[in-house]
Coordinates of C-alpha atoms in Angstrom, one line a residue:
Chain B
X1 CA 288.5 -25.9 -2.1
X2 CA 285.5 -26.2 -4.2
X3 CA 283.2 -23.9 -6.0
X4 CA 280.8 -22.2 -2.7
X5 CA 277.3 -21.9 -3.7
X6 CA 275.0 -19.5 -1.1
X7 CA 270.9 -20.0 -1.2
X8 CA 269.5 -17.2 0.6
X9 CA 266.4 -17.2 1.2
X10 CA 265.3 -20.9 1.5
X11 CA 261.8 -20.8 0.5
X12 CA 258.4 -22.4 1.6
X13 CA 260.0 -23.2 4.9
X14 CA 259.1 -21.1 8.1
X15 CA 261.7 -18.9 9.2
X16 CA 264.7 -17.2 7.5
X17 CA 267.4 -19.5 6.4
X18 CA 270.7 -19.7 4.6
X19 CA 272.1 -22.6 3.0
X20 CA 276.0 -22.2 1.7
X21 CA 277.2 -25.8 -0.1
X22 CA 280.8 -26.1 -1.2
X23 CA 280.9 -28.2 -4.3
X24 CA 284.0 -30.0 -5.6
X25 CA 283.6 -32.6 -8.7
X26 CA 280.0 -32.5 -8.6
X27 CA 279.7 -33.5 -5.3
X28 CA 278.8 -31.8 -2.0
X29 CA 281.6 -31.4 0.1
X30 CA 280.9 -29.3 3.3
X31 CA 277.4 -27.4 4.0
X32 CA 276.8 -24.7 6.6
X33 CA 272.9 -23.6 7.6
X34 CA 272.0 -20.9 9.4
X35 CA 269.1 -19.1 10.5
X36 CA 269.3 -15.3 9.8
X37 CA 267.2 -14.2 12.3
X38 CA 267.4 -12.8 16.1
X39 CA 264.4 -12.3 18.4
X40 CA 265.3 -13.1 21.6
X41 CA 262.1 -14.7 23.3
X42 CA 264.2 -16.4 26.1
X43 CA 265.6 -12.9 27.0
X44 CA 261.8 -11.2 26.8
X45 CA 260.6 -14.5 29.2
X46 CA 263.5 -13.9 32.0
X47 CA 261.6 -12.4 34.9
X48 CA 258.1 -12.9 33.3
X49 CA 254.9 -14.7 35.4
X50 CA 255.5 -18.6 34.6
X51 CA 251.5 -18.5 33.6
X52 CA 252.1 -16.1 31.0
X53 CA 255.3 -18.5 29.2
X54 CA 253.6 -21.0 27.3
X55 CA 251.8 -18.2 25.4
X56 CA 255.4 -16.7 24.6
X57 CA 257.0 -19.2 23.3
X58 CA 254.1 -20.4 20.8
X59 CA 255.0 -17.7 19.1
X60 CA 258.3 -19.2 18.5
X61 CA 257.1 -20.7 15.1
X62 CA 253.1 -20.5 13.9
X63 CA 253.3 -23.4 11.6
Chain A
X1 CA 229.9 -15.5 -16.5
X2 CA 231.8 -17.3 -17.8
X3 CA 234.5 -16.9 -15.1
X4 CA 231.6 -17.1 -12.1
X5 CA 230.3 -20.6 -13.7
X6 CA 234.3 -21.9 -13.8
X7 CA 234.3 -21.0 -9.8
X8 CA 231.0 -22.3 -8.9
X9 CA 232.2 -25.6 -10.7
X10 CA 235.4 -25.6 -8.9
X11 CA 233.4 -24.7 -5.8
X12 CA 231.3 -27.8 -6.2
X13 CA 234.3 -30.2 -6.7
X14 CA 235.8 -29.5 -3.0
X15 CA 232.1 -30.2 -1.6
X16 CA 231.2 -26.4 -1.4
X17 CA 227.8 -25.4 -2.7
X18 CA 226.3 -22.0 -3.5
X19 CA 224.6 -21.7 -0.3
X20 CA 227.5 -22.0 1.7
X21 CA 229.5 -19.8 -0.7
X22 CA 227.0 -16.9 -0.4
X23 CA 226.2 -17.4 3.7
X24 CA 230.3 -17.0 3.5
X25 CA 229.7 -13.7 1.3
X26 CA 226.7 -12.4 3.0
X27 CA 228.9 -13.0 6.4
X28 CA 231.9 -11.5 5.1
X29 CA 229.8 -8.5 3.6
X30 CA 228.3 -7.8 7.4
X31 CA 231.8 -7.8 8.8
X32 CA 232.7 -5.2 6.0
X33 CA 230.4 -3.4 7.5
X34 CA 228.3 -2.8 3.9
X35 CA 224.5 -3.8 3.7
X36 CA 223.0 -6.7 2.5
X37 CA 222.7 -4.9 -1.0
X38 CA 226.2 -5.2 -1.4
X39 CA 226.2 -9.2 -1.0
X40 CA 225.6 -9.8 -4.5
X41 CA 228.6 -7.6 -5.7
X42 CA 231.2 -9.2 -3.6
X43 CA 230.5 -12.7 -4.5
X44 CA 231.1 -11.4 -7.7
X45 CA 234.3 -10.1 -6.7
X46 CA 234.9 -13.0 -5.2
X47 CA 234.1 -15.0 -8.0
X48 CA 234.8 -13.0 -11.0
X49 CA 237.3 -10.2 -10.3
X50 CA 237.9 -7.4 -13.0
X51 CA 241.2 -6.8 -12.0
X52 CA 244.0 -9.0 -10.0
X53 CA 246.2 -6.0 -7.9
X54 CA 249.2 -7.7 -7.8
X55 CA 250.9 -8.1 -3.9
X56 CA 254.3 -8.4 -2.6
X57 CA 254.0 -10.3 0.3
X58 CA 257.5 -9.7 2.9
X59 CA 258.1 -11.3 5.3
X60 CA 260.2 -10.1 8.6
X61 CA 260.8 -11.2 12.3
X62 CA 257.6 -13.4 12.7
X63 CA 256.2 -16.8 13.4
X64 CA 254.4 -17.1 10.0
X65 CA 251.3 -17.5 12.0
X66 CA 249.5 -15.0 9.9
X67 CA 250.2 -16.5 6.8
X68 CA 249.2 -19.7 8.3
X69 CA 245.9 -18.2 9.4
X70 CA 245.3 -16.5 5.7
X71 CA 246.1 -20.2 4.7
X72 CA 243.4 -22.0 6.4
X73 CA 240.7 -18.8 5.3
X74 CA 237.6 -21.2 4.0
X75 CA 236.5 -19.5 1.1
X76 CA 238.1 -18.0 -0.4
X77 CA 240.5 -21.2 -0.5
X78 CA 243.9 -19.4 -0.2
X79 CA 244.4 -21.2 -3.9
X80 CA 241.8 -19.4 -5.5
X81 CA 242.9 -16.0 -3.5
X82 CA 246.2 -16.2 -4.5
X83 CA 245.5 -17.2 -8.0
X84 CA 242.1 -15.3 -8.7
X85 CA 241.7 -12.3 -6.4
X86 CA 245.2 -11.2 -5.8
X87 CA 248.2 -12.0 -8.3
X88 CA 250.8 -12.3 -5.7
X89 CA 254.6 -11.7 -7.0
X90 CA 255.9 -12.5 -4.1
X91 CA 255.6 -14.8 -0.7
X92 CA 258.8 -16.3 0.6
X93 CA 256.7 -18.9 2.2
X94 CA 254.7 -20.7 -1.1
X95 CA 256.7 -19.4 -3.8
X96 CA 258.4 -22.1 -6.0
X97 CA 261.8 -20.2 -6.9
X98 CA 265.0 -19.8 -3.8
X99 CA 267.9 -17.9 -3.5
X100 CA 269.0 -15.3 -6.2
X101 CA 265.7 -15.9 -8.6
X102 CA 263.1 -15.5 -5.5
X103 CA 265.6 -12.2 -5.0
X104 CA 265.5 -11.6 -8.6
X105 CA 262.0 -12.2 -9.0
X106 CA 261.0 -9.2 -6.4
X107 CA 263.4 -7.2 -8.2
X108 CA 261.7 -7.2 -11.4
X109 CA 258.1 -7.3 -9.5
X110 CA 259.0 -4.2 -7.9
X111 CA 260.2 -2.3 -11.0
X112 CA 257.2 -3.6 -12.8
X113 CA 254.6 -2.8 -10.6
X114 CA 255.8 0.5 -9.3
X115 CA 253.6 2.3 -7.8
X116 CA 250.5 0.3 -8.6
X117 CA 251.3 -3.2 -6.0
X118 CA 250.0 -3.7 -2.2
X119 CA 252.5 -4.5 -0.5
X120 CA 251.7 -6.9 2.8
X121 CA 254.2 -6.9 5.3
X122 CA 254.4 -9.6 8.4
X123 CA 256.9 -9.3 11.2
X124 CA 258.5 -6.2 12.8
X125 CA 261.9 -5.1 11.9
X126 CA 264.9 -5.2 13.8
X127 CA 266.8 -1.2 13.9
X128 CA 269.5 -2.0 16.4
X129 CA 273.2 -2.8 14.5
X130 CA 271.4 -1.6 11.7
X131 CA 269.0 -3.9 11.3
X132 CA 271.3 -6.7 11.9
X133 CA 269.1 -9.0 13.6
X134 CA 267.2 -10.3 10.7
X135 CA 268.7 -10.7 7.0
X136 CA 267.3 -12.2 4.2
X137 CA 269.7 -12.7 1.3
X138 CA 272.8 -10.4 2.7
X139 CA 270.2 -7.9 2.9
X140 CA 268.6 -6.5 6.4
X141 CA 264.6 -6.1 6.7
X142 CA 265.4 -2.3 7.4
X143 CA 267.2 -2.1 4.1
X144 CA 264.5 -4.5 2.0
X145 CA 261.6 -2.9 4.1
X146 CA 263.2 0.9 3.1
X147 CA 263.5 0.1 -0.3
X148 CA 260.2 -2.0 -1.1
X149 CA 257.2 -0.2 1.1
X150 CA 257.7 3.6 0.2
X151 CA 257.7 2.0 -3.7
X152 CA 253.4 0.4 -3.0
X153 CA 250.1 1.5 -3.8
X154 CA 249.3 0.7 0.1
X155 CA 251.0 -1.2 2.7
X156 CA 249.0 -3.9 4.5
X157 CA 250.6 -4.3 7.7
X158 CA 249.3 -8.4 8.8
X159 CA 249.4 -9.2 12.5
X160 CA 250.7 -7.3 15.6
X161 CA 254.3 -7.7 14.5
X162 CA 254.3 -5.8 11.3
X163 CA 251.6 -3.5 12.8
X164 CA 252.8 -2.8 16.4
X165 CA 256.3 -4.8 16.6
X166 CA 255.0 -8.0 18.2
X167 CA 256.4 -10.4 20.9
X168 CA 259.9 -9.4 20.0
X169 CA 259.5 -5.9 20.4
X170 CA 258.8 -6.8 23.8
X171 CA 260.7 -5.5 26.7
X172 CA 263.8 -5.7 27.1
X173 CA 263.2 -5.7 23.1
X174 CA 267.0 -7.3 22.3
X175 CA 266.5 -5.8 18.3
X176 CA 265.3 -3.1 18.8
X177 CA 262.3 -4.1 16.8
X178 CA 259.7 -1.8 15.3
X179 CA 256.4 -1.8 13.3
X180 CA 256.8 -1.5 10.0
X181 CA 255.2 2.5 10.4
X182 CA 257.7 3.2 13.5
X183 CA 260.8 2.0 11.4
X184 CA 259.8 3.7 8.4
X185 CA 258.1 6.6 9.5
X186 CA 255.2 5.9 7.1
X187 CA 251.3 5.2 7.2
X188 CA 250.2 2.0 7.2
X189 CA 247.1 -0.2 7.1
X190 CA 247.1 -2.2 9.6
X191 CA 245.4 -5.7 10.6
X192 CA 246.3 -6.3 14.3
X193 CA 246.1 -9.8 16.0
X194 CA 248.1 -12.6 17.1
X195 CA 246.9 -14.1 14.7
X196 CA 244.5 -11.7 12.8
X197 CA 241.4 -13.4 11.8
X198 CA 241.5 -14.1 7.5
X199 CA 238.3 -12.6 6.8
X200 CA 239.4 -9.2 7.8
X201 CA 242.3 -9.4 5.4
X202 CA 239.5 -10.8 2.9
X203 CA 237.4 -8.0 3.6
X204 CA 240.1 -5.2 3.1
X205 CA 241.4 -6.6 -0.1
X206 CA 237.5 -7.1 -1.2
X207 CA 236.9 -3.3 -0.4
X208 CA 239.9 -2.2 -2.2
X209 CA 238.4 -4.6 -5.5
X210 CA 234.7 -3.5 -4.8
X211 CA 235.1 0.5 -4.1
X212 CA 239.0 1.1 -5.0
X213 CA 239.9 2.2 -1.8
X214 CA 240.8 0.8 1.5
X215 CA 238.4 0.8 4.2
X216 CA 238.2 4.3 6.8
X217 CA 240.9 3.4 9.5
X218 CA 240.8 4.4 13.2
X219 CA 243.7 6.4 14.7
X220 CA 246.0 3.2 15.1
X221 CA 245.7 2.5 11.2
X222 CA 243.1 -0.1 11.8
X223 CA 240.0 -0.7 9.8
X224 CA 237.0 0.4 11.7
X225 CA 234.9 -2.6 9.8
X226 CA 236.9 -5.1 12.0
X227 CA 238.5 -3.0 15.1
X228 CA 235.4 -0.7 15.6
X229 CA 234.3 -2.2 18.9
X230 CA 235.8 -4.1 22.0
X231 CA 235.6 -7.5 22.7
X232 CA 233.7 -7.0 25.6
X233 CA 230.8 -5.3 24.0
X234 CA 230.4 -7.9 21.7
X235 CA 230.9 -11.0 24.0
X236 CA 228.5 -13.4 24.3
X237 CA 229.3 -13.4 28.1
X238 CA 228.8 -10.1 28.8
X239 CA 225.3 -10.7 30.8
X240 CA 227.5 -12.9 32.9
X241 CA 229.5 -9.8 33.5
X242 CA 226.4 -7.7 34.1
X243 CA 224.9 -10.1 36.6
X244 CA 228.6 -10.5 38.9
X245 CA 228.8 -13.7 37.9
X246 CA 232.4 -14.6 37.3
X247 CA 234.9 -17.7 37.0
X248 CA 237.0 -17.8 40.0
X249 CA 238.6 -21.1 39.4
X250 CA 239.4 -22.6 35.9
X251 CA 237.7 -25.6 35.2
X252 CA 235.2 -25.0 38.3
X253 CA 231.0 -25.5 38.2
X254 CA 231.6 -21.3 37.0
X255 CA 233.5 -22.0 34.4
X256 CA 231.9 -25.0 32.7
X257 CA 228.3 -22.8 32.9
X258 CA 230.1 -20.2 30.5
X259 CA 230.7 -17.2 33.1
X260 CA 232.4 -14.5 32.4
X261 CA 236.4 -14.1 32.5
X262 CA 237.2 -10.9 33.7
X263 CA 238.9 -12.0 37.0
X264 CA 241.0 -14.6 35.0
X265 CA 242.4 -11.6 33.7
X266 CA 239.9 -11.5 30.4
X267 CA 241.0 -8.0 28.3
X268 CA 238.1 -7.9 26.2
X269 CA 236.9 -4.7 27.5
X270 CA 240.2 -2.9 26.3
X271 CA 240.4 -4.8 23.5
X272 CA 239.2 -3.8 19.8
X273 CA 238.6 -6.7 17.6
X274 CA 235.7 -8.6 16.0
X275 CA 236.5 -12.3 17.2
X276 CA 233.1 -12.7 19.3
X277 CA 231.6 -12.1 16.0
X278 CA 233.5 -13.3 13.1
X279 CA 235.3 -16.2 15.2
X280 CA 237.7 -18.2 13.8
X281 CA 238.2 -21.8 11.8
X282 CA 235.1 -20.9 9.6
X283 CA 233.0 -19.5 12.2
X284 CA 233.5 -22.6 14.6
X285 CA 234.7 -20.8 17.9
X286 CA 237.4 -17.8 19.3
X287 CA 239.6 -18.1 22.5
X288 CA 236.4 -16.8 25.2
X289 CA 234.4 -19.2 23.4
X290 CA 236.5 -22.0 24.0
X291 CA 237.1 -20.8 27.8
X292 CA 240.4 -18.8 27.7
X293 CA 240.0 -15.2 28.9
X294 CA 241.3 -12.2 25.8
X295 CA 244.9 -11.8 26.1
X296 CA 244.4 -8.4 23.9
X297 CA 246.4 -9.7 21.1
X298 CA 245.4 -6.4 18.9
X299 CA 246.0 -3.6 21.2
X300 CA 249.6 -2.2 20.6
X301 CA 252.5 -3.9 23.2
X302 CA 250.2 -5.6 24.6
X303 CA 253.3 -7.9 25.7
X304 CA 253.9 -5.6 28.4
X305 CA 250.9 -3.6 28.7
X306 CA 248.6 -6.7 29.0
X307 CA 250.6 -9.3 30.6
X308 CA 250.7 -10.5 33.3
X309 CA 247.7 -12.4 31.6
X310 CA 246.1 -14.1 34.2
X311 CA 245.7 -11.0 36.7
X312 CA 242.8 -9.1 36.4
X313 CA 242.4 -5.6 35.0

């Protein structure tokens, strides 16, 4: 087990992310990403008119 | 002078000149609602500022949309904003530091600036688990939000997510997500849209250089320079309306002659905004323009309130 290094946040990306690296002998051993944020758009579409979806889920990411 | 010849110079080496740089002023001035004595005074604010309030800019459950839209403003370039008008601290999305030094860097901005920085907030923030539905760097936006925004000057609330809660505040609302002013409990300035146009933010932070103050706010927190009329009364369709002549059919004979939207579901006349006028992409078009009907992306919820979109009023 090597040395864990967490980046939180990842900047000039969209989004909220978390990187965690495990480092052993200078090298990168295992990496875990994850995205630290919850909105639930697919739960806010369910029972929605299928017109109205499109403009939902631009909102996923406005890059 | 010195400063103004410097920007006029960097002005002419992206192809601007200084007729197109003061038609932008003289536009933006109108939008501010301030007369055309007042053109000369923010080009030079614009140009030369006397002072650079610096900005925290946070970011929460959003789409970056409104930073994208701030980043495609014309002029000011969002280069010479950043690094002229405003001396931003802090913007998770163009900042060069990561982790524990973008952390520490908001740490010391806040400490340093107490009291004195605005603080611009996009994206609502999450309240159920105690804000666990959004974290950045082991921290919740409840916690960050609670410790940062009581500590500001003023608190620019950028889109309808900070300012009303957004699409995920919409029902069932899984988070539990709030507008920054809901979740806080605090006053807030706030610059509705989905995305809000740049050159209401422009105009805000060029009242706050020009007069030191922010601009008179109607009863939802909204400056009345930008959000003081519909959409409707503003449209350039709105003789179509007058005459009963409506599109019935999307791309029909109606809808290519420019008629008016309302029975595609069109929410411009509950809709407080400034598109028909400012427009967007440099004054090239806005969604009626183009032949979409207003969805009412700066009235409060309008996820639920407005929707289903295409039904009329």
């Amino acid at each position: 087990m090597g040395e864990r290094i967490t980046i939180d946040p990842i900047t000039r990306i969209e989004g909220h992310m978390r990187v965690e690296v495990e480092v052993a002998g200078g090298k990168v051993v295992n990496a875990w990403s994850s995205a630290q944020m919850f909105r639930g758009i697919e739960l806010i579409l369910q029972g929605r008119d299928p017109r109205d979806a499109p403009l939902f889920v631009q909102r996923s990411c406005g890059v | 002078m010195e400063r103004e010849k410097a920007f006029a110079e960097k002005l002419a080496r992206r192809g601007v000149s200084r007729r197109d740089f003061m038609k932008y002023c003289t536009a933006l001035t109108a939008t501010m609602g301030l007369s055309a004595a007042y053109v000369p005074k923010v080009a030079e604010v614009i140009a030369a500022p006397a002072q650079r309030p610096p900005v925290i800019w946070l970011h929460f459950a959003e789409c970056t949309g409104c930073s994208e839209a701030l980043l495609r403003s014309q002029y000011p370039y969002v280069d010479d904003l950043v690094l002229e008008l405003l001396s931003v601290e802090y913007h998770e999305t163009i900042m060069a530091a990561a982790g524990q030094q973008a952390e520490d860097q908001l740490q010391q901005s806040i400490k340093k600036y107490d009291g004195k920085f605005i603080c611009v907030v996009e994206g609502a923030i999450g309240t159920k688990f105690d804000g666990g539905y959004g974290k950045i760097g082991d921290r919740t936006f409840l916690e960050i939000a609670k410790e940062v925004c009581p500590k500001a000057a003023a608190v620019i609330c950028i889109g309808s997510c900070s300012s009303f809660g957004g699409i995920q505040a919409a029902a069932p609302n899984p988070g539990g997500f709030k507008s920054v002013g809901d979740a806080l409990g605090m006053k807030t300035l706030n610059l509705p849209g989905c995305p809000p146009n740049p050159v209401n933010f422009v105009g805000t932070v060029v009242n706050y250089l020009l007069l030191g103050k922010l601009p008179d706010l109607d009863d939802l927190g909204r400056p009345l320079f930008a959000y003081g009329k519909t959409i409707h009364d503003q449209c350039p369709r709105r003789s179509h309306f007058e005459n009963d002549e409506f599109v019935e059919v999307f791309g029909s004979e109606e809808a290519a002659m420019g008629y008016c939207l309302y029975k595609k579901g069109c929410r411009g006349p509950e809709t407080y905004n400034n598109c028909p006028v400012a427009k967007f992409n440099n004054g090239t078009s806005w969604p009626v323009e183009a032949g979409h009907p207003c969805i009412g992306c700066s009235q409060p919820n309008f996820w639920d309130k407005m929707t289903p979109f295409f039904e009329e009023l």
